[in-house]
Tab-separated table of C-alpha atoms in Angstrom:
chain	number	residue	atom	x	y	z
A	1	UNK	CA	127.945	89.417	103.203
A	2	UNK	CA	129.877	86.435	101.014
A	3	UNK	CA	132.783	87.156	103.761
A	4	UNK	CA	130.420	86.687	106.608
A	5	UNK	CA	129.174	83.279	105.457
A	6	UNK	CA	132.638	81.993	104.614
A	7	UNK	CA	134.065	83.249	108.070
A	8	UNK	CA	130.909	81.348	109.596
A	9	UNK	CA	131.912	78.266	107.798
A	10	UNK	CA	135.579	78.519	109.171
A	11	UNK	CA	134.226	79.193	112.516
A	12	UNK	CA	132.047	76.177	112.435
A	13	UNK	CA	135.020	74.034	110.987
A	14	UNK	CA	137.320	75.082	114.164
A	15	UNK	CA	134.822	74.410	116.629
A	16	UNK	CA	134.415	70.694	115.070
A	17	UNK	CA	138.210	70.556	115.550
A	18	UNK	CA	137.983	71.359	118.726
A	19	UNK	CA	135.434	68.731	119.896
A	20	UNK	CA	137.049	66.285	117.625
A	21	UNK	CA	140.424	66.687	119.647
A	22	UNK	CA	138.811	66.263	123.244
A	23	UNK	CA	136.634	63.308	121.645
A	24	UNK	CA	139.919	61.260	120.814
A	25	UNK	CA	141.423	62.117	124.260
A	26	UNK	CA	138.101	60.356	125.727
A	27	UNK	CA	138.663	57.570	123.315
A	28	UNK	CA	142.456	57.445	124.065
A	29	UNK	CA	142.077	56.948	127.659
A	30	UNK	CA	139.796	53.602	126.951
A	31	UNK	CA	142.503	51.885	124.631
A	32	UNK	CA	143.814	49.526	127.053
A	33	UNK	CA	141.368	46.457	126.700
A	34	UNK	CA	141.107	42.828	128.165
A	35	UNK	CA	142.566	40.819	125.758
A	36	UNK	CA	143.589	37.969	128.131
A	37	UNK	CA	140.760	36.742	130.721
A	38	UNK	CA	140.734	34.408	133.595
A	39	UNK	CA	138.625	31.665	132.123
A	40	UNK	CA	138.561	28.934	134.446
A	41	UNK	CA	139.370	28.270	138.278
A	42	UNK	CA	139.498	24.859	140.227
A	43	UNK	CA	139.502	26.634	143.545
A	44	UNK	CA	138.311	23.466	145.370
A	45	UNK	CA	141.260	21.342	144.056
A	46	UNK	CA	140.560	17.863	143.060
A	47	UNK	CA	138.987	14.490	143.786
A	48	UNK	CA	142.709	13.462	144.413
A	49	UNK	CA	143.497	16.342	146.679
A	50	UNK	CA	142.154	19.752	147.842
A	51	UNK	CA	145.995	20.879	146.970
A	52	UNK	CA	145.424	20.231	143.001
A	53	UNK	CA	144.111	23.680	142.383
A	54	UNK	CA	144.603	25.481	139.250
A	55	UNK	CA	143.957	28.571	137.153
A	56	UNK	CA	143.355	28.772	133.514
A	57	UNK	CA	143.760	31.817	131.671
A	58	UNK	CA	142.697	32.522	127.916
A	59	UNK	CA	143.852	35.020	124.969
A	60	UNK	CA	140.625	36.060	123.445
A	61	UNK	CA	142.179	37.480	120.586
A	62	UNK	CA	143.567	36.053	116.958
A	63	UNK	CA	146.860	37.135	117.475
A	64	UNK	CA	149.857	35.295	120.194
A	65	UNK	CA	150.547	37.466	122.823
A	66	UNK	CA	153.590	37.712	124.856
A	67	UNK	CA	152.987	37.198	129.086
A	68	UNK	CA	156.665	37.746	129.934
A	69	UNK	CA	156.606	40.222	132.694
A	70	UNK	CA	152.766	39.809	133.301
A	71	UNK	CA	151.455	38.680	136.944
A	72	UNK	CA	148.652	37.224	138.409
A	73	UNK	CA	148.007	38.351	142.120
A	74	UNK	CA	145.572	37.883	144.791
A	75	UNK	CA	144.573	41.274	146.818
A	76	UNK	CA	145.496	39.734	150.356
A	77	UNK	CA	149.001	38.488	148.874
A	78	UNK	CA	148.648	35.069	149.229
A	79	UNK	CA	149.448	34.265	145.234
A	80	UNK	CA	151.878	36.069	143.451
A	81	UNK	CA	152.419	34.202	140.220
A	82	UNK	CA	154.719	35.523	137.562
A	83	UNK	CA	153.814	34.666	133.984
A	84	UNK	CA	156.022	33.756	131.116
A	85	UNK	CA	156.066	32.760	127.652
A	86	UNK	CA	153.479	33.146	124.256
A	87	UNK	CA	149.531	32.410	124.423
A	88	UNK	CA	148.606	31.604	120.962
A	89	UNK	CA	145.181	32.674	119.552
A	90	UNK	CA	142.368	31.875	121.328
A	91	UNK	CA	144.674	29.756	123.470
A	92	UNK	CA	144.874	28.630	126.999
A	93	UNK	CA	147.589	29.053	129.487
A	94	UNK	CA	147.182	26.694	132.831
A	95	UNK	CA	148.656	27.895	136.191
A	96	UNK	CA	149.256	24.919	138.766
A	97	UNK	CA	149.331	25.046	142.243
A	98	UNK	CA	152.780	23.506	144.024
A	99	UNK	CA	153.671	21.302	141.152
A	100	UNK	CA	152.817	20.028	137.491
A	101	UNK	CA	150.571	17.299	138.857
A	102	UNK	CA	147.313	19.489	139.296
A	103	UNK	CA	146.638	18.730	135.816
A	104	UNK	CA	148.856	15.683	134.940
A	105	UNK	CA	148.108	15.624	131.451
A	106	UNK	CA	148.846	18.948	130.519
A	107	UNK	CA	151.865	21.224	130.926
A	108	UNK	CA	151.879	23.821	133.374
A	109	UNK	CA	152.607	27.400	132.039
A	110	UNK	CA	153.488	28.336	135.523
A	111	UNK	CA	153.834	26.827	138.844
A	112	UNK	CA	152.683	29.038	141.829
A	113	UNK	CA	152.817	28.821	145.473
A	114	UNK	CA	149.808	29.791	147.714
A	115	UNK	CA	146.116	28.541	148.277
A	116	UNK	CA	142.550	29.638	146.964
A	117	UNK	CA	140.339	30.012	149.923
A	118	UNK	CA	137.341	27.728	149.339
A	119	UNK	CA	135.027	30.786	150.356
A	120	UNK	CA	136.090	33.339	147.876
A	121	UNK	CA	138.745	35.265	146.288
A	122	UNK	CA	139.674	38.323	144.656
A	123	UNK	CA	142.388	37.919	141.865
A	124	UNK	CA	143.955	40.268	139.649
A	125	UNK	CA	145.691	40.219	136.149
A	126	UNK	CA	148.191	42.573	135.381
A	127	UNK	CA	150.539	43.004	132.085
A	128	UNK	CA	154.148	43.663	131.818
A	129	UNK	CA	153.450	47.615	132.334
A	130	UNK	CA	151.002	47.016	135.240
A	131	UNK	CA	148.004	47.632	133.266
A	132	UNK	CA	145.091	45.942	135.243
A	133	UNK	CA	143.689	43.362	132.393
A	134	UNK	CA	141.417	41.165	134.087
A	135	UNK	CA	140.024	40.334	137.660
A	136	UNK	CA	137.880	38.110	139.353
A	137	UNK	CA	136.406	39.888	143.063
A	138	UNK	CA	134.381	37.142	144.752
A	139	UNK	CA	135.957	37.728	148.122
A	140	UNK	CA	132.731	36.693	150.139
A	141	UNK	CA	131.878	33.802	147.936
A	142	UNK	CA	132.783	32.255	144.595
A	143	UNK	CA	129.604	32.216	142.435
A	144	UNK	CA	130.064	28.815	140.629
A	145	UNK	CA	132.169	25.361	141.303
A	146	UNK	CA	131.342	22.906	143.965
A	147	UNK	CA	133.609	21.449	146.621
A	148	UNK	CA	131.792	18.405	146.848
A	149	UNK	CA	131.603	17.122	143.570
A	150	UNK	CA	134.743	19.015	142.339
A	151	UNK	CA	133.236	20.980	139.447
A	152	UNK	CA	135.123	23.983	138.631
A	153	UNK	CA	134.119	27.491	137.839
A	154	UNK	CA	134.136	28.282	133.864
A	155	UNK	CA	133.552	32.035	132.664
A	156	UNK	CA	131.167	32.024	129.472
A	157	UNK	CA	130.430	35.450	127.885
A	158	UNK	CA	131.420	37.329	131.030
A	159	UNK	CA	129.584	35.230	133.657
A	160	UNK	CA	130.562	32.519	135.754
A	161	UNK	CA	129.038	29.028	135.641
A	162	UNK	CA	129.519	25.501	137.412
A	163	UNK	CA	131.598	23.040	134.915
A	164	UNK	CA	129.312	20.234	133.513
A	165	UNK	CA	131.939	17.482	134.792
A	166	UNK	CA	133.816	16.915	137.939
A	167	UNK	CA	137.277	18.468	136.864
A	168	UNK	CA	136.143	20.732	134.673
A	169	UNK	CA	137.794	21.462	131.181
A	170	UNK	CA	141.469	22.252	131.837
A	171	UNK	CA	143.561	23.052	128.584
A	172	UNK	CA	139.982	22.732	126.528
A	173	UNK	CA	137.168	24.856	125.517
A	174	UNK	CA	134.792	25.430	128.729
A	175	UNK	CA	131.828	22.915	128.966
A	176	UNK	CA	129.081	25.787	128.953
A	177	UNK	CA	127.437	24.258	132.136
A	178	UNK	CA	124.384	25.655	133.506
A	179	UNK	CA	124.560	27.920	136.671
A	180	UNK	CA	123.706	26.222	139.655
A	181	UNK	CA	122.373	27.568	142.947
A	182	UNK	CA	124.977	29.312	145.150
A	183	UNK	CA	124.247	28.453	148.837
A	184	UNK	CA	125.848	31.771	150.252
A	185	UNK	CA	123.872	35.061	150.368
A	186	UNK	CA	123.003	36.512	146.908
A	187	UNK	CA	124.728	39.662	146.761
A	188	UNK	CA	122.394	43.045	147.021
A	189	UNK	CA	121.194	44.179	143.787
A	190	UNK	CA	122.888	47.442	142.724
A	191	UNK	CA	122.640	49.845	139.665
A	192	UNK	CA	125.428	50.085	136.944
A	193	UNK	CA	124.132	47.240	134.539
A	194	UNK	CA	123.459	48.727	131.278
A	195	UNK	CA	122.311	47.922	128.014
A	196	UNK	CA	125.815	48.058	125.917
A	197	UNK	CA	125.385	46.385	122.191
A	198	UNK	CA	122.542	44.670	120.126
A	199	UNK	CA	122.727	42.804	116.550
A	200	UNK	CA	119.163	43.196	115.223
A	201	UNK	CA	119.889	42.423	111.967
A	202	UNK	CA	122.625	39.673	111.073
A	203	UNK	CA	123.125	38.601	107.819
A	204	UNK	CA	122.090	35.071	109.046
A	205	UNK	CA	119.080	33.943	110.443
A	206	UNK	CA	117.179	36.525	112.652
A	207	UNK	CA	115.396	33.695	114.686
A	208	UNK	CA	118.827	32.218	115.964
A	209	UNK	CA	121.501	34.925	115.592
A	210	UNK	CA	119.967	37.991	117.085
A	211	UNK	CA	121.773	38.938	120.627
A	212	UNK	CA	121.560	41.757	123.462
A	213	UNK	CA	124.477	42.285	125.304
A	214	UNK	CA	124.618	43.832	128.869
A	215	UNK	CA	127.590	44.808	130.705
A	216	UNK	CA	128.631	45.580	134.412
A	217	UNK	CA	130.023	48.936	134.804
A	218	UNK	CA	130.764	48.309	138.589
A	219	UNK	CA	133.783	46.909	140.179
A	220	UNK	CA	132.500	44.255	142.026
A	221	UNK	CA	130.216	41.190	141.032
A	222	UNK	CA	126.575	41.903	140.513
A	223	UNK	CA	123.753	39.518	141.051
A	224	UNK	CA	121.107	40.182	138.157
A	225	UNK	CA	118.611	37.311	139.098
A	226	UNK	CA	115.301	38.476	138.538
A	227	UNK	CA	116.217	41.356	136.312
A	228	UNK	CA	113.773	41.899	133.071
A	229	UNK	CA	114.556	42.774	129.616
A	230	UNK	CA	111.785	44.200	127.304
A	231	UNK	CA	111.465	45.283	123.570
A	232	UNK	CA	109.263	48.259	123.198
A	233	UNK	CA	108.402	47.851	119.364
A	234	UNK	CA	105.330	45.978	118.388
A	235	UNK	CA	104.293	43.258	120.582
A	236	UNK	CA	106.561	43.805	123.753
A	237	UNK	CA	107.984	40.836	124.969
A	238	UNK	CA	109.545	40.424	128.588
A	239	UNK	CA	112.717	38.116	129.405
A	240	UNK	CA	113.103	37.648	132.975
A	241	UNK	CA	116.925	36.505	133.965
A	242	UNK	CA	117.056	33.299	135.765
A	243	UNK	CA	117.855	32.494	139.462
A	244	UNK	CA	121.403	32.379	140.558
A	245	UNK	CA	122.783	34.470	137.746
A	246	UNK	CA	125.912	36.815	138.395
A	247	UNK	CA	127.866	39.330	136.398
A	248	UNK	CA	131.584	39.586	136.999
A	249	UNK	CA	132.976	43.127	137.479
A	250	UNK	CA	133.663	44.884	133.921
A	251	UNK	CA	131.787	41.370	132.894
A	252	UNK	CA	129.439	40.870	129.990
A	253	UNK	CA	126.439	38.811	129.506
A	254	UNK	CA	125.213	37.755	126.153
A	255	UNK	CA	121.389	37.002	125.651
A	256	UNK	CA	120.360	35.542	122.331
A	257	UNK	CA	116.929	35.442	120.824
A	258	UNK	CA	116.388	31.805	120.958
A	259	UNK	CA	116.689	32.052	124.862
A	260	UNK	CA	114.988	35.675	125.581
A	261	UNK	CA	112.455	35.126	122.542
A	262	UNK	CA	112.847	38.848	122.117
A	263	UNK	CA	112.474	39.825	118.306
A	264	UNK	CA	114.298	42.838	117.381
A	265	UNK	CA	112.781	44.489	114.591
A	266	UNK	CA	114.655	45.850	111.736
A	267	UNK	CA	113.245	49.201	111.508
A	268	UNK	CA	112.144	50.843	114.725
A	269	UNK	CA	112.624	49.291	117.862
A	270	UNK	CA	113.778	49.767	121.507
A	271	UNK	CA	114.555	48.138	124.805
A	272	UNK	CA	114.328	48.548	128.519
A	273	UNK	CA	116.139	47.189	131.327
A	274	UNK	CA	114.455	46.830	134.696
A	275	UNK	CA	115.299	45.686	137.934
A	276	UNK	CA	113.469	42.822	140.289
A	277	UNK	CA	111.338	45.950	141.661
A	278	UNK	CA	110.308	47.196	138.285
A	279	UNK	CA	112.796	50.232	138.251
A	280	UNK	CA	113.811	51.159	134.839
A	281	UNK	CA	117.576	50.850	134.768
A	282	UNK	CA	118.616	51.515	131.427
A	283	UNK	CA	116.937	51.826	127.806
A	284	UNK	CA	117.679	52.557	124.216
A	285	UNK	CA	116.434	52.785	120.915
A	286	UNK	CA	117.030	52.806	117.137
A	287	UNK	CA	114.928	53.628	114.088
A	288	UNK	CA	116.484	51.352	111.251
A	289	UNK	CA	119.163	48.954	111.180
A	290	UNK	CA	122.229	48.271	109.039
A	291	UNK	CA	122.770	44.584	107.978
A	292	UNK	CA	125.302	42.627	110.146
A	293	UNK	CA	126.207	45.769	112.075
A	294	UNK	CA	125.625	46.126	115.690
A	295	UNK	CA	124.458	48.976	117.776
A	296	UNK	CA	126.868	50.149	120.362
A	297	UNK	CA	126.881	52.187	123.354
A	298	UNK	CA	129.520	54.898	123.185
A	299	UNK	CA	130.566	57.443	125.829
A	300	UNK	CA	128.930	59.884	123.471
A	301	UNK	CA	125.644	58.267	122.234
A	302	UNK	CA	124.985	54.989	120.333
A	303	UNK	CA	127.167	54.062	117.317
A	304	UNK	CA	126.639	51.337	114.391
A	305	UNK	CA	129.631	49.099	113.926
A	306	UNK	CA	130.595	46.595	111.194
A	307	UNK	CA	132.662	44.985	113.887
A	308	UNK	CA	130.006	43.047	116.514
A	309	UNK	CA	131.815	42.093	119.740
A	310	UNK	CA	129.365	39.828	121.776
A	311	UNK	CA	130.994	39.433	124.980
A	312	UNK	CA	133.759	41.682	124.517
A	313	UNK	CA	134.934	45.598	124.473
A	314	UNK	CA	132.922	47.417	121.917
A	315	UNK	CA	134.585	48.030	118.739
A	316	UNK	CA	133.523	50.867	116.576
A	317	UNK	CA	134.526	50.504	112.744
A	318	UNK	CA	132.804	51.795	109.629
A	319	UNK	CA	133.104	49.695	106.484
A	320	UNK	CA	135.973	51.174	103.693
A	321	UNK	CA	134.172	54.010	101.368
A	322	UNK	CA	131.129	54.667	103.835
A	323	UNK	CA	130.323	58.576	104.708
A	324	UNK	CA	131.189	60.156	107.931
A	325	UNK	CA	128.765	62.330	109.347
A	326	UNK	CA	129.664	64.822	112.013
A	327	UNK	CA	126.361	65.229	112.795
A	328	UNK	CA	125.613	61.477	113.362
A	329	UNK	CA	126.712	60.573	116.628
A	330	UNK	CA	130.269	59.858	116.942
A	331	UNK	CA	130.981	58.991	113.188
A	332	UNK	CA	133.693	61.599	113.393
A	333	UNK	CA	135.975	59.571	115.429
A	334	UNK	CA	135.590	56.822	113.409
A	335	UNK	CA	136.781	58.544	110.669
A	336	UNK	CA	140.069	59.928	112.547
A	337	UNK	CA	140.661	56.788	113.909
A	338	UNK	CA	139.643	54.342	111.524
A	339	UNK	CA	139.025	51.349	114.263
A	340	UNK	CA	138.400	52.592	117.764
A	341	UNK	CA	137.876	50.745	120.478
A	342	UNK	CA	135.441	51.653	123.466
A	343	UNK	CA	135.821	50.098	126.862
A	344	UNK	CA	132.152	49.307	127.181
A	345	UNK	CA	130.923	52.254	129.272
A	346	UNK	CA	132.983	53.530	132.052
A	347	UNK	CA	135.976	50.940	131.477
A	348	UNK	CA	139.218	52.150	133.266
A	349	UNK	CA	142.804	52.308	131.938
A	350	UNK	CA	146.268	53.209	133.641
A	351	UNK	CA	147.664	54.836	130.889
A	352	UNK	CA	145.801	57.366	128.956
A	353	UNK	CA	146.884	57.886	125.402
A	354	UNK	CA	148.471	61.496	124.862
A	355	UNK	CA	147.693	63.612	121.788
A	356	UNK	CA	149.402	66.399	120.260
A	357	UNK	CA	148.313	69.868	121.288
A	358	UNK	CA	149.313	71.620	118.277
A	359	UNK	CA	145.522	70.822	116.759
A	360	UNK	CA	143.763	72.309	119.848
A	361	UNK	CA	145.900	75.584	119.754
A	362	UNK	CA	145.405	76.172	115.907
A	363	UNK	CA	141.437	75.449	115.947
A	364	UNK	CA	141.167	77.809	119.055
A	365	UNK	CA	143.118	80.591	117.317
A	366	UNK	CA	141.128	80.328	114.332
A	367	UNK	CA	138.000	80.251	116.192
A	368	UNK	CA	138.818	83.260	117.975
A	369	UNK	CA	139.890	85.393	114.880
A	370	UNK	CA	136.676	84.292	112.944
A	371	UNK	CA	134.540	85.172	115.759
A	372	UNK	CA	136.166	88.443	116.331
A	373	UNK	CA	135.921	89.134	112.497
A	374	UNK	CA	132.327	88.257	112.047
A	375	UNK	CA	131.208	90.672	115.137
A	376	UNK	CA	133.369	93.722	113.226
A	377	UNK	CA	131.463	93.184	109.984
A	378	UNK	CA	128.277	93.182	111.207
A	379	UNK	CA	128.758	96.075	113.494
A	380	UNK	CA	129.972	98.003	110.256
A	381	UNK	CA	126.915	96.623	108.200
A	382	UNK	CA	124.747	98.266	110.857
A	383	UNK	CA	126.602	101.701	111.133
A	384	UNK	CA	126.112	101.705	107.273
């Protein structure tokens, strides 16, 4: 009997190794992340000239990034910009049309030819290996910016806003302008918006620093005006997303407690996301919290992480010395790869990371041997 128990343990471990192998493949396919984003666009030009168009990129990381071999292209082929040079940590990189006079006080990182159509556009950013890093897909209409007042289109936490002042903020922090009415028809509301990450128990003040992150898994911009977010624990609070709010393709919206008035309990709580028609689009819940850790949606389940990432790709990491429980969602993956990143639901990568097959083959062989041995031993015991 002791032999059977031992073989069952080996059998279980082998199955866990096989599951881990496939889980690593899933995570590896999601390692290409958007470290540089299209941050601001002056598609309308300036008060001096409609030709004074410019585009600003931002490095969202704390490390320098070499842009040599990168390109920014429009889908219609009108714009094709070759990039070069280094963009510093949290740095900005300006692209100016035709010459260096679109923003005279700032040296352009690159000069480009081509025109940004005032009715909309679709821009794509690629790295030196032709991986898609970021895109702006508003072919029918720009969601922000004003041609009459020359206010630019600024990205803040994955959502586009009209700048507070004419001329925008080239080379500077975005102005955190307020979303304004868009005269073009509102895009059709579609599915694919998910609750992606929450911080219910920050080490600082709950009243100001709790937040909820939504993510657009679609390849197109989505209007989320009129959508509702509700908490399910205790006295329920409903937050209605204001008019003229858009989510860029694969973009994020971070909603803080002072805005939503939603209080996230530190023990049991949950959230519901509803479409304007009242249909429940997504839900989540938790039964406990970990101080200053965010709760993240992963391909398999929800996972606590010591690295909150509001407005960015989820980063599943655990503090040193903490136990990893294979039965606790995807903690096994964190043990194998200490700081795995998850591409916020359905994020696409052109280069899937490959992993050796030997782990899978050995685990499969052990599993088959153990299963056969267990069956034979049980058969002999029954004959006795």
